[in-house]
Amino acid sequence: MRTPQGIAPGIMSGAYAWITIGACALVFLGAFESLAVTTVMPVVSADLEGERLYALAFAGPLATGVIGMVGAGNWADRRGPTAPLYTSVAVFVIGLLIAGLAPTMEILVVGRFIQGLGSGALTVALYVVVARVYPQRLHPAIFAGFAAAWVVPSLIGPTVAGVVTELFSWHWVFLGVVVLVLAALLMVIPALRGLERGGAGRAAPWAFGRLGWAALASIAVLALNLVADLPAVGPALAAVAVVVALVAVRPLVPRRTLRARRGLPAAILVRGALAAGFFATQIYLPYLLTGAYGFTPTLAGLALTGGALAWSGASIVQGKLGMRLASERAVRIGTVLVLTGVTAVLTTALLELSPLVVVAAWVLAGGGMGLASPRLSALTLAMSAPDDQGFNSAAMTVADSFGTALALAVTGVLFAALAAGGFAFVAVFALAALLAAAAVVLAPRVKSGPDTAPPLS
């Protein structure tokens, strides 16, 4: 399809404008809700007298999201992405309503669990919609839009949530999003009409076994987010939970992913390692800046803003370059930038360098994520058969969740164990650097080759 001027249409052209806006809005609102809750949860916890369930309100959605990802992927491979998308939005809205109207902390946590289930499924369904609606040449651009939709809430989400809570109440941080989600869905509906399952002429079977493994993996993820609070037995419980998580995740990703088989399996593994290294560092940067350098929380947050802006900017650049920048090359450059940024943070913690090094390093790391992450998404779809797009999209998002959850759990145990000795930050950032280095080493294997394993369906 060409425009009258002979220029190939982009994601904001007439044919794709509404679904682009609607899909990015759904991603934005999911990200906003996740980040906004971080700001209001102390108020919610005090209001509902639920301090003991504070951590569970964050860990729960991550755990249930894994089940949503796997279920939506399987459903999309069977019947196409339309029904999973509608259902995931409905589940997400139900979770918002329950949380927003919750009279007790227990009910709010239930709402958060349901939110996570819907949010995880929504992400996978949208990825399959991208595969079915947009031509491959536009995938880098639409995934750049998704990346920007995730980054922008990190800039405005906490502030907006704080203002809404002060002017109205914390309930509207949940309830106010409902109307916006439904409006975004209306923009997407026209493009969904007529979308059927993939072109192989067969429907994938219901993968009840994988759903069971996803449930087990969710329990392991939840445990990994809780054991860091048990210093006496934390390391032993963390080791058990890591083993369980790794065993459970194997059926949820393409064959030989944990062995980094060239092509799709390696792309999934690089995605998980890169997310783990980046977010394991980012979580502890405010601790480093406030604890070791005396930054205020606001100033420490601004240091992270530079990385968010760099992520968004690099995503836009790679999207505009399109096929002029090979996806494999973008992934290699991006992983190196992330490793450089994490290593600089580690060096700063070890040698007590200027905090300005941390700020500059995080801009570099954010730029690396903006280059690599959208291209790993595009590569995953490019190497997926139509009937495997749901499974592989789910595998990609599962890799993000598991990589980050595993890294945060282990760093939590390390930080608690070494805090008294003064080497906690060094240990945490060293582990993050190892994960980022693994992504750099494995990045050349994302390119398909003769030994590429077929996707598991």
PDB file of N, CA, C and O in Angstrom, residues 365-396:
ATOM      1  N   ALA A 365      22.637   3.852  29.467  1.00  0.00           N
ATOM      2  CA  ALA A 365      21.925   2.579  29.585  1.00  0.00           C
ATOM      3  C   ALA A 365      20.500   2.685  29.044  1.00  0.00           C
ATOM      4  O   ALA A 365      20.006   1.769  28.370  1.00  0.00           O
ATOM      5  N   GLY A 366      19.828   3.794  29.328  1.00  0.00           N
ATOM      6  CA  GLY A 366      18.482   3.987  28.794  1.00  0.00           C
ATOM      7  C   GLY A 366      18.474   4.008  27.283  1.00  0.00           C
ATOM      8  O   GLY A 366      17.583   3.434  26.641  1.00  0.00           O
ATOM      9  N   GLY A 367      19.472   4.667  26.689  1.00  0.00           N
ATOM     10  CA  GLY A 367      19.572   4.669  25.232  1.00  0.00           C
ATOM     11  C   GLY A 367      19.767   3.267  24.673  1.00  0.00           C
ATOM     12  O   GLY A 367      19.210   2.911  23.627  1.00  0.00           O
ATOM     13  N   GLY A 368      20.546   2.464  25.377  1.00  0.00           N
ATOM     14  CA  GLY A 368      20.753   1.085  24.937  1.00  0.00           C
ATOM     15  C   GLY A 368      19.463   0.285  24.959  1.00  0.00           C
ATOM     16  O   GLY A 368      19.180  -0.490  24.035  1.00  0.00           O
ATOM     17  N   MET A 369      18.661   0.451  26.005  1.00  0.00           N
ATOM     18  CA  MET A 369      17.373  -0.250  26.071  1.00  0.00           C
ATOM     19  C   MET A 369      16.445   0.216  24.950  1.00  0.00           C
ATOM     20  O   MET A 369      15.708  -0.584  24.357  1.00  0.00           O
ATOM     21  N   GLY A 370      16.478   1.504  24.654  1.00  0.00           N
ATOM     22  CA  GLY A 370      15.633   2.024  23.585  1.00  0.00           C
ATOM     23  C   GLY A 370      16.000   1.483  22.226  1.00  0.00           C
ATOM     24  O   GLY A 370      15.132   1.341  21.346  1.00  0.00           O
ATOM     25  N   LEU A 371      17.269   1.175  22.020  1.00  0.00           N
ATOM     26  CA  LEU A 371      17.697   0.567  20.758  1.00  0.00           C
ATOM     27  C   LEU A 371      17.367  -0.919  20.697  1.00  0.00           C
ATOM     28  O   LEU A 371      16.832  -1.422  19.702  1.00  0.00           O
ATOM     29  N   ALA A 372      17.679  -1.646  21.763  1.00  0.00           N
ATOM     30  CA  ALA A 372      17.613  -3.102  21.723  1.00  0.00           C
ATOM     31  C   ALA A 372      16.208  -3.651  21.924  1.00  0.00           C
ATOM     32  O   ALA A 372      15.799  -4.596  21.232  1.00  0.00           O
ATOM     33  N   SER A 373      15.457  -3.096  22.864  1.00  0.00           N
ATOM     34  CA  SER A 373      14.183  -3.703  23.238  1.00  0.00           C
ATOM     35  C   SER A 373      13.170  -3.753  22.098  1.00  0.00           C
ATOM     36  O   SER A 373      12.592  -4.815  21.830  1.00  0.00           O
ATOM     37  N   PRO A 374      12.924  -2.643  21.371  1.00  0.00           N
ATOM     38  CA  PRO A 374      11.967  -2.731  20.261  1.00  0.00           C
ATOM     39  C   PRO A 374      12.425  -3.691  19.165  1.00  0.00           C
ATOM     40  O   PRO A 374      11.600  -4.376  18.549  1.00  0.00           O
ATOM     41  N   ARG A 375      13.732  -3.760  18.909  1.00  0.00           N
ATOM     42  CA  ARG A 375      14.210  -4.644  17.854  1.00  0.00           C
ATOM     43  C   ARG A 375      14.120  -6.110  18.260  1.00  0.00           C
ATOM     44  O   ARG A 375      13.909  -6.984  17.411  1.00  0.00           O
ATOM     45  N   LEU A 376      14.275  -6.411  19.543  1.00  0.00           N
ATOM     46  CA  LEU A 376      14.071  -7.785  19.986  1.00  0.00           C
ATOM     47  C   LEU A 376      12.610  -8.185  19.813  1.00  0.00           C
ATOM     48  O   LEU A 376      12.303  -9.330  19.463  1.00  0.00           O
ATOM     49  N   SER A 377      11.699  -7.250  20.038  1.00  0.00           N
ATOM     50  CA  SER A 377      10.278  -7.516  19.790  1.00  0.00           C
ATOM     51  C   SER A 377      10.033  -7.781  18.309  1.00  0.00           C
ATOM     52  O   SER A 377       9.328  -8.725  17.934  1.00  0.00           O
ATOM     53  N   ALA A 378      10.622  -6.939  17.459  1.00  0.00           N
ATOM     54  CA  ALA A 378      10.439  -7.108  16.017  1.00  0.00           C
ATOM     55  C   ALA A 378      11.041  -8.421  15.534  1.00  0.00           C
ATOM     56  O   ALA A 378      10.459  -9.124  14.692  1.00  0.00           O
ATOM     57  N   LEU A 379      12.217  -8.784  16.042  1.00  0.00           N
ATOM     58  CA  LEU A 379      12.848 -10.042  15.654  1.00  0.00           C
ATOM     59  C   LEU A 379      11.996 -11.236  16.066  1.00  0.00           C
ATOM     60  O   LEU A 379      11.888 -12.223  15.326  1.00  0.00           O
ATOM     61  N   THR A 380      11.410 -11.152  17.250  1.00  0.00           N
ATOM     62  CA  THR A 380      10.576 -12.256  17.725  1.00  0.00           C
ATOM     63  C   THR A 380       9.414 -12.503  16.779  1.00  0.00           C
ATOM     64  O   THR A 380       9.117 -13.649  16.406  1.00  0.00           O
ATOM     65  N   LEU A 381       8.734 -11.452  16.348  1.00  0.00           N
ATOM     66  CA  LEU A 381       7.625 -11.622  15.414  1.00  0.00           C
ATOM     67  C   LEU A 381       8.114 -12.072  14.042  1.00  0.00           C
ATOM     68  O   LEU A 381       7.466 -12.880  13.380  1.00  0.00           O
ATOM     69  N   ALA A 382       9.260 -11.545  13.611  1.00  0.00           N
ATOM     70  CA  ALA A 382       9.780 -11.922  12.291  1.00  0.00           C
ATOM     71  C   ALA A 382      10.119 -13.404  12.216  1.00  0.00           C
ATOM     72  O   ALA A 382      10.025 -14.018  11.147  1.00  0.00           O
ATOM     73  N   MET A 383      10.523 -13.997  13.333  1.00  0.00           N
ATOM     74  CA  MET A 383      10.907 -15.408  13.351  1.00  0.00           C
ATOM     75  C   MET A 383       9.776 -16.319  13.828  1.00  0.00           C
ATOM     76  O   MET A 383      10.002 -17.487  14.135  1.00  0.00           O
ATOM     77  N   SER A 384       8.551 -15.779  13.872  1.00  0.00           N
ATOM     78  CA  SER A 384       7.403 -16.553  14.347  1.00  0.00           C
ATOM     79  C   SER A 384       6.485 -16.903  13.185  1.00  0.00           C
ATOM     80  O   SER A 384       6.153 -16.045  12.366  1.00  0.00           O
ATOM     81  N   ALA A 385       6.081 -18.158  13.111  1.00  0.00           N
ATOM     82  CA  ALA A 385       5.040 -18.552  12.174  1.00  0.00           C
ATOM     83  C   ALA A 385       3.712 -17.982  12.660  1.00  0.00           C
ATOM     84  O   ALA A 385       3.543 -17.701  13.850  1.00  0.00           O
ATOM     85  N   PRO A 386       2.726 -17.783  11.758  1.00  0.00           N
ATOM     86  CA  PRO A 386       1.453 -17.185  12.183  1.00  0.00           C
ATOM     87  C   PRO A 386       0.812 -17.889  13.368  1.00  0.00           C
ATOM     88  O   PRO A 386       0.269 -17.240  14.263  1.00  0.00           O
ATOM     89  N   ASP A 387       0.874 -19.212  13.408  1.00  0.00           N
ATOM     90  CA  ASP A 387       0.225 -19.943  14.490  1.00  0.00           C
ATOM     91  C   ASP A 387       1.045 -19.969  15.769  1.00  0.00           C
ATOM     92  O   ASP A 387       0.603 -20.536  16.774  1.00  0.00           O
ATOM     93  N   ASP A 388       2.245 -19.379  15.743  1.00  0.00           N
ATOM     94  CA  ASP A 388       3.093 -19.332  16.933  1.00  0.00           C
ATOM     95  C   ASP A 388       3.285 -17.917  17.455  1.00  0.00           C
ATOM     96  O   ASP A 388       4.037 -17.705  18.404  1.00  0.00           O
ATOM     97  N   GLN A 389       2.630 -16.934  16.824  1.00  0.00           N
ATOM     98  CA  GLN A 389       2.841 -15.546  17.230  1.00  0.00           C
ATOM     99  C   GLN A 389       2.387 -15.308  18.662  1.00  0.00           C
ATOM    100  O   GLN A 389       3.025 -14.573  19.415  1.00  0.00           O
ATOM    101  N   GLY A 390       1.278 -15.926  19.055  1.00  0.00           N
ATOM    102  CA  GLY A 390       0.798 -15.762  20.423  1.00  0.00           C
ATOM    103  C   GLY A 390       1.757 -16.361  21.433  1.00  0.00           C
ATOM    104  O   GLY A 390       2.117 -15.721  22.422  1.00  0.00           O
ATOM    105  N   PHE A 391       2.193 -17.606  21.172  1.00  0.00           N
ATOM    106  CA  PHE A 391       3.111 -18.259  22.102  1.00  0.00           C
ATOM    107  C   PHE A 391       4.422 -17.490  22.219  1.00  0.00           C
ATOM    108  O   PHE A 391       4.926 -17.257  23.325  1.00  0.00           O
ATOM    109  N   ASN A 392       4.987 -17.074  21.098  1.00  0.00           N
ATOM    110  CA  ASN A 392       6.279 -16.399  21.131  1.00  0.00           C
ATOM    111  C   ASN A 392       6.186 -14.999  21.724  1.00  0.00           C
ATOM    112  O   ASN A 392       7.116 -14.550  22.403  1.00  0.00           O
ATOM    113  N   SER A 393       5.061 -14.305  21.486  1.00  0.00           N
ATOM    114  CA  SER A 393       4.865 -13.004  22.126  1.00  0.00           C
ATOM    115  C   SER A 393       4.755 -13.174  23.641  1.00  0.00           C
ATOM    116  O   SER A 393       5.298 -12.376  24.409  1.00  0.00           O
ATOM    117  N   ALA A 394       4.042 -14.227  24.052  1.00  0.00           N
ATOM    118  CA  ALA A 394       3.947 -14.507  25.485  1.00  0.00           C
ATOM    119  C   ALA A 394       5.321 -14.841  26.056  1.00  0.00           C
ATOM    120  O   ALA A 394       5.681 -14.386  27.150  1.00  0.00           O
ATOM    121  N   ALA A 395       6.105 -15.641  25.320  1.00  0.00           N
ATOM    122  CA  ALA A 395       7.441 -16.012  25.786  1.00  0.00           C
ATOM    123  C   ALA A 395       8.319 -14.783  25.987  1.00  0.00           C
ATOM    124  O   ALA A 395       9.089 -14.707  26.947  1.00  0.00           O
ATOM    125  N   MET A 396       8.191 -13.810  25.089  1.00  0.00           N
ATOM    126  CA  MET A 396       8.991 -12.600  25.195  1.00  0.00           C
ATOM    127  C   MET A 396       8.638 -11.811  26.453  1.00  0.00           C
ATOM    128  O   MET A 396       9.518 -11.356  27.194  1.00  0.00           O
TER     129      MET A 396
END
